[in-house]
Short mmCIF file of C-alpha atoms and ligand atoms in Angstrom, two decimals:
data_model
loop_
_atom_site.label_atom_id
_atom_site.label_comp_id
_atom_site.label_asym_id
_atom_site.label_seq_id
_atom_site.Cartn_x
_atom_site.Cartn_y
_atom_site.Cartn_z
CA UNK A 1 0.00 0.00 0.00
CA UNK A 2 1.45 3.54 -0.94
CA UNK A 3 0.19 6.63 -1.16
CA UNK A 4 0.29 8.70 -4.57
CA UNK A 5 1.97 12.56 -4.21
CA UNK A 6 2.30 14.98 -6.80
CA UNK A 7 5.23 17.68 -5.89
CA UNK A 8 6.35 18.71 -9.27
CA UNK A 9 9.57 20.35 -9.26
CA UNK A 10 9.65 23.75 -10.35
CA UNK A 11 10.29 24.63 -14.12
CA UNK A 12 13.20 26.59 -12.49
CA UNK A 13 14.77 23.89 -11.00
CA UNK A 14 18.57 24.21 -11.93
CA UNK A 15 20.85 21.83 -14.40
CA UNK A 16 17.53 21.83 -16.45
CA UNK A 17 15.91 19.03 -14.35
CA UNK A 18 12.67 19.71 -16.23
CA UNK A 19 13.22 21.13 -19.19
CA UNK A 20 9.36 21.57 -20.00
CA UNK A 21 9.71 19.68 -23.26
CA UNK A 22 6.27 17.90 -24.13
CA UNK A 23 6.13 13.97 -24.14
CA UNK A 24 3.86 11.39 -25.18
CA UNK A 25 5.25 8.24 -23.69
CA UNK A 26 5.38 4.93 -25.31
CA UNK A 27 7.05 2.84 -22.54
CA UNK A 28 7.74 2.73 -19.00
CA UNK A 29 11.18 2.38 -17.11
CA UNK A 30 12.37 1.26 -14.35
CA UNK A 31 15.01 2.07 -12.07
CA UNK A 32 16.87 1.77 -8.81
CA UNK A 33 18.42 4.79 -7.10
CA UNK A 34 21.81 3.24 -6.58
CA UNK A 35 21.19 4.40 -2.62
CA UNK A 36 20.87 2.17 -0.36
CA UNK A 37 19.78 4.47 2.44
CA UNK A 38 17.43 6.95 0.71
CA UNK A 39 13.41 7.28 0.64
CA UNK A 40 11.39 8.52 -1.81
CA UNK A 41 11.11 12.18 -0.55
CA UNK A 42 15.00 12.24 0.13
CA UNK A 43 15.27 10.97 -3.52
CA UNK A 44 12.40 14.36 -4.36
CA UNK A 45 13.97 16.49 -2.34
CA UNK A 46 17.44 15.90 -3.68
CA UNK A 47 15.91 17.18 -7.18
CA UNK A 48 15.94 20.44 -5.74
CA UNK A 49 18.83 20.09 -3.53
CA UNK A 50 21.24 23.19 -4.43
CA UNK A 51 23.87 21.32 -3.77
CA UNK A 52 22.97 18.50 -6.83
CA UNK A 53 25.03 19.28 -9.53
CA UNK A 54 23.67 16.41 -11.93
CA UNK A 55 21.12 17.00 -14.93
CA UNK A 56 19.44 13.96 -14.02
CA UNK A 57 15.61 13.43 -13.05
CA UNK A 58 12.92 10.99 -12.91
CA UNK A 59 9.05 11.37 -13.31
CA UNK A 60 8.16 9.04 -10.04
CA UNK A 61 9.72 7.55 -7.31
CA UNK A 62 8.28 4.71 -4.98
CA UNK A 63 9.07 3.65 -1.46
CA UNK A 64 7.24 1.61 1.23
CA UNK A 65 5.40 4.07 1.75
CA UNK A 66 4.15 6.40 -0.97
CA UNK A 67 4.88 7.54 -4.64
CA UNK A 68 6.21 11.08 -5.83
CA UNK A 69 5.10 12.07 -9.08
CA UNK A 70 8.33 14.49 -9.46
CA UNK A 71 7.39 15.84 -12.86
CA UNK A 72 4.43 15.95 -14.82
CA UNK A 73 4.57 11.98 -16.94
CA UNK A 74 3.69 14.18 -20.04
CA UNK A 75 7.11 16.15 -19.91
CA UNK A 76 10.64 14.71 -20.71
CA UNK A 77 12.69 13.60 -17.64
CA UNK A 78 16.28 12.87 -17.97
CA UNK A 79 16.82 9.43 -16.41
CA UNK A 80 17.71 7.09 -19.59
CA UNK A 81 21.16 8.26 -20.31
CA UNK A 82 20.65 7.78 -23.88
CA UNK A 83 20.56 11.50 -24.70
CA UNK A 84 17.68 13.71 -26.46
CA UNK A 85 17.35 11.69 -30.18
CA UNK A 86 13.50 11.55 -30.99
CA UNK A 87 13.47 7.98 -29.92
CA UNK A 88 15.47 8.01 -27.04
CA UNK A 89 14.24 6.74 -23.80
CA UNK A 90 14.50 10.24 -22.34
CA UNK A 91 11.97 11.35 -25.11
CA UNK A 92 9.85 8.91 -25.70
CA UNK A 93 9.53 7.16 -21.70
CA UNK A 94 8.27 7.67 -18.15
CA UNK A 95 11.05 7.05 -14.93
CA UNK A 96 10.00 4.93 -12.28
CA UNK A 97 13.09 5.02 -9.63
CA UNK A 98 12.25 1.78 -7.01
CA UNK A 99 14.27 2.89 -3.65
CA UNK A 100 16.36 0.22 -2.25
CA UNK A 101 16.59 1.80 1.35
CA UNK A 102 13.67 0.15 4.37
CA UNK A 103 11.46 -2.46 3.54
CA UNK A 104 12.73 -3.34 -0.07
CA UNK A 105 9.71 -6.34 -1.03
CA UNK A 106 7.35 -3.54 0.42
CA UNK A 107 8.40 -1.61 -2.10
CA UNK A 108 8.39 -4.10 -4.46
CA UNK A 109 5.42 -4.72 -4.14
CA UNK A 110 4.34 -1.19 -4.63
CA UNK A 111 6.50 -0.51 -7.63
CA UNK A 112 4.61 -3.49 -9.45
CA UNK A 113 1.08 -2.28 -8.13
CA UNK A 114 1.57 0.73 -9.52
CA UNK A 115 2.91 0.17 -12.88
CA UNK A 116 0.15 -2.30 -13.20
CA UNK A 117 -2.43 0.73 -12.77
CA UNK A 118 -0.32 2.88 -15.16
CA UNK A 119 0.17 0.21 -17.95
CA UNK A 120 -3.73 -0.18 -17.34
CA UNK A 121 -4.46 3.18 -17.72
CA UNK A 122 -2.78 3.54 -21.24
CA UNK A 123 -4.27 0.06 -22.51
CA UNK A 124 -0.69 -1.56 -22.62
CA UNK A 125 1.00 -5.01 -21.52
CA UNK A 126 3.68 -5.34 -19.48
CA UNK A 127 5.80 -5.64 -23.38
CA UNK A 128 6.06 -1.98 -22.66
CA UNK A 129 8.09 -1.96 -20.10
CA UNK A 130 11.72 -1.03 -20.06
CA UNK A 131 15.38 -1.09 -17.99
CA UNK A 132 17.12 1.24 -17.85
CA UNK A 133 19.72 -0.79 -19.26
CA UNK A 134 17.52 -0.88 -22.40
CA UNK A 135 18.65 2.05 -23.24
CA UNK A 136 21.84 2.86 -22.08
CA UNK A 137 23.67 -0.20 -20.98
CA UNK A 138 23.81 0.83 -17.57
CA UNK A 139 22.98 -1.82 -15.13
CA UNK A 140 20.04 -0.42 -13.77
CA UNK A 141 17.61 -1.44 -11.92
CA UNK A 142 20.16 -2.84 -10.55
CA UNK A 143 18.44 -4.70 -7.55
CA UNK A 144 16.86 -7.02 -10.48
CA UNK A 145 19.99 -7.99 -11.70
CA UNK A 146 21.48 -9.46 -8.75
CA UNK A 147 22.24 -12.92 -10.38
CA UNK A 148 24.26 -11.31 -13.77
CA UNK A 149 20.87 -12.71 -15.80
CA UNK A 150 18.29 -10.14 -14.87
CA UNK A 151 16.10 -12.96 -12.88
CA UNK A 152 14.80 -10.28 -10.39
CA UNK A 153 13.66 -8.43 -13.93
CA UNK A 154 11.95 -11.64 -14.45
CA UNK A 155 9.93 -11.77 -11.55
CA UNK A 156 9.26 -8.27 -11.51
CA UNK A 157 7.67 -8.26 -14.80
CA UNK A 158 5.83 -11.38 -13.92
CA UNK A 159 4.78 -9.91 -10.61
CA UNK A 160 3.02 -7.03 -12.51
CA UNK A 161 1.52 -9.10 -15.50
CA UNK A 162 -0.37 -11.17 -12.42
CA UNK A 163 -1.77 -7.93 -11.49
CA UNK A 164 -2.49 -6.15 -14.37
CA UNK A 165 -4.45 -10.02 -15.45
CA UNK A 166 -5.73 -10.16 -11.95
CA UNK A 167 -7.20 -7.25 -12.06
CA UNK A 168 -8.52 -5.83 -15.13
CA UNK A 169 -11.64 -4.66 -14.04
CA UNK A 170 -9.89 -1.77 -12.07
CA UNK A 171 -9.76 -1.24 -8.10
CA UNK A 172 -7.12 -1.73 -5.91
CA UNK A 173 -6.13 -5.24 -6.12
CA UNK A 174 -8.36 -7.35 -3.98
CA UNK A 175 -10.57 -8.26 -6.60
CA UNK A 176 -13.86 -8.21 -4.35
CA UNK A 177 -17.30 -7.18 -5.08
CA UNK A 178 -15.88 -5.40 -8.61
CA UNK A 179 -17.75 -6.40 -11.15
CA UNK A 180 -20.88 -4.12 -9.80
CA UNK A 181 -22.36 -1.43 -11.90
CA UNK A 182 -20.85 1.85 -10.91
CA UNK A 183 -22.62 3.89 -8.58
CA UNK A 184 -21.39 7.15 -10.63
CA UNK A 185 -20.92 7.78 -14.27
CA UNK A 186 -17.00 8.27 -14.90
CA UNK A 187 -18.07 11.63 -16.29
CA UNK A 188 -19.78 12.88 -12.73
CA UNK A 189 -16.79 11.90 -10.85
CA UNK A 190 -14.44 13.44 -13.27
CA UNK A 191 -15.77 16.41 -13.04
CA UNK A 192 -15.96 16.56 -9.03
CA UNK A 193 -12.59 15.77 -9.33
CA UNK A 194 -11.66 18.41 -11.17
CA UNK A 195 -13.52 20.70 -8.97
CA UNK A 196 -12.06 19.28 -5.71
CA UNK A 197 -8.26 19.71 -7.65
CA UNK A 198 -9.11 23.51 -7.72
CA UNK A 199 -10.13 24.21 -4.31
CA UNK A 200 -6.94 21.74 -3.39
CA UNK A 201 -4.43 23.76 -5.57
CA UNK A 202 -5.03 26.51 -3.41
CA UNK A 203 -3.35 24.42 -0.55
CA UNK A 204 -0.05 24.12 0.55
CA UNK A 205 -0.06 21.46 2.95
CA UNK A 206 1.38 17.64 1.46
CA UNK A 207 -1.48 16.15 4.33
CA UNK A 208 -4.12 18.45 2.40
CA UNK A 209 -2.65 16.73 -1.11
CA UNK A 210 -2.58 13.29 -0.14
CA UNK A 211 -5.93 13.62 1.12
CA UNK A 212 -7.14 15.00 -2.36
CA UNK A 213 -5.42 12.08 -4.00
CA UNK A 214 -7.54 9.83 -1.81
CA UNK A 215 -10.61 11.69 -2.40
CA UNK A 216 -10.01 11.16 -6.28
CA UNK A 217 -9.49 7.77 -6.13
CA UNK A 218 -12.48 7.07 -3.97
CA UNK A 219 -14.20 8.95 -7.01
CA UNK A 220 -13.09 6.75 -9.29
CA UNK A 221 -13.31 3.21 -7.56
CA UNK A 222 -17.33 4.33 -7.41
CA UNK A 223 -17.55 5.30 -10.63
CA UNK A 224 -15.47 2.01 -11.96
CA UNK A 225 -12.62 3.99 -12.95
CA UNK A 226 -8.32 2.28 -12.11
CA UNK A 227 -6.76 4.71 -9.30
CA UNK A 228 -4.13 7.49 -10.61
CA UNK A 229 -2.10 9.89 -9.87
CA UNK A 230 -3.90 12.94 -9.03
ZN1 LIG B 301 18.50 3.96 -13.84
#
């Protein structure tokens, strides 16, 4: 179980961490962090850490406990290392960073719940999923490919094709009492939701956030809809 966040990093942010440029993604990658000790909002907050001199960035990272959506997944992040070409994976992919720090099959777990939802979401298998290494050569995620033969890429893969099979109907995972008719048309609860995202723009606090992010995905479990970000 995670929670979703959405704290975009500022256009501003230096070494052109989010250069703005529009995307329309046709895969999803995955990484590690290569940190053994940090969290997800360490791994955020690093992004606009003054003292981070790389032009590197990711569009989520995932944890134990929640996933931060550190750039909007229709804007280029630079997390492939395979340069800007058209068909490069920083052009063309969405960055999924898996911490390594705390309760690592936790997270797991999370990462593969999530990109279940997302692949969902866009109507694609699990054939659209990427390494890093894909692109670049680097080994990354590096936690899968503890064995020299990317078995933990393997399982991982596997581990989200079982969920995104398991559940196709939508919801959260546990499969129960799904196939109902939705209490609310898709089109009502979209359009609360975008009129609960307005009042909640106007709030600072990450507890006020999350709990919009909840309220959204309430709104869409009724109204038979996959949870997202918000
Ligand atoms: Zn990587």
């Amino acid at each position: 179980m995670y929670t979703y966040v959405v704290d975009h990093i500022p256009r501003s942010t230096k070494n052109n961490r989010r250069p703005g440029l529009a995307m329309n993604a046709t895969t999803i990658t995955i990484h590690n962090t290569a940190n053994p000790s940090s969290t997800a909002r360490n791994e955020r907050n690093w992004l606009t850490n003054t003292s981070n001199n790389a032009t590197a960035s990711f569009h989520i990272v995932i944890d134990q406990r929640e996933a931060i959506e550190c750039i909007p997944l229709n804007e280029v992040a630079w997390h492939a290392g395979d340069g800007s070409g058209a068909g490069s994976g920083n052009r063309t992919s969405i960055g999924i960073e898996i911490t390594e720090s705390g309760n690592y099959p936790a997270t797991l777990d999370n990462a593969s719940t999530l990109v279940a939802s997302m692949l969902r979401e866009r109507g694609w298998g699990t054939e659209r999923l990427r390494r890093h290494y894909d692109w670049s050569g680097k080994n990354c995620p590096r936690l899968m490919n503890t064995d020299g033969e990317w078995g933990g890429w393997e399982s991982f893969v596997t581990a989200v094709r079982t969920k995104l099979n398991a559940n196709a109907g939508g919801g959260d995972g546990d499969g129960g009492g799904e196939e109902e008719e939705p209490m609310l048309t898709p089109q009502d609860a979209n359009k609360i939701i975008r009129f609960l995202s307005a009042a909640y723009m106007t709030v600072e606090s990450e507890e006020a956030r999350k709990e919009f992010n909840r309220l959204a995905n309430e709104l869409r479990r009724v109204s038979g809809q996959d949870p997202q970000p918000g």
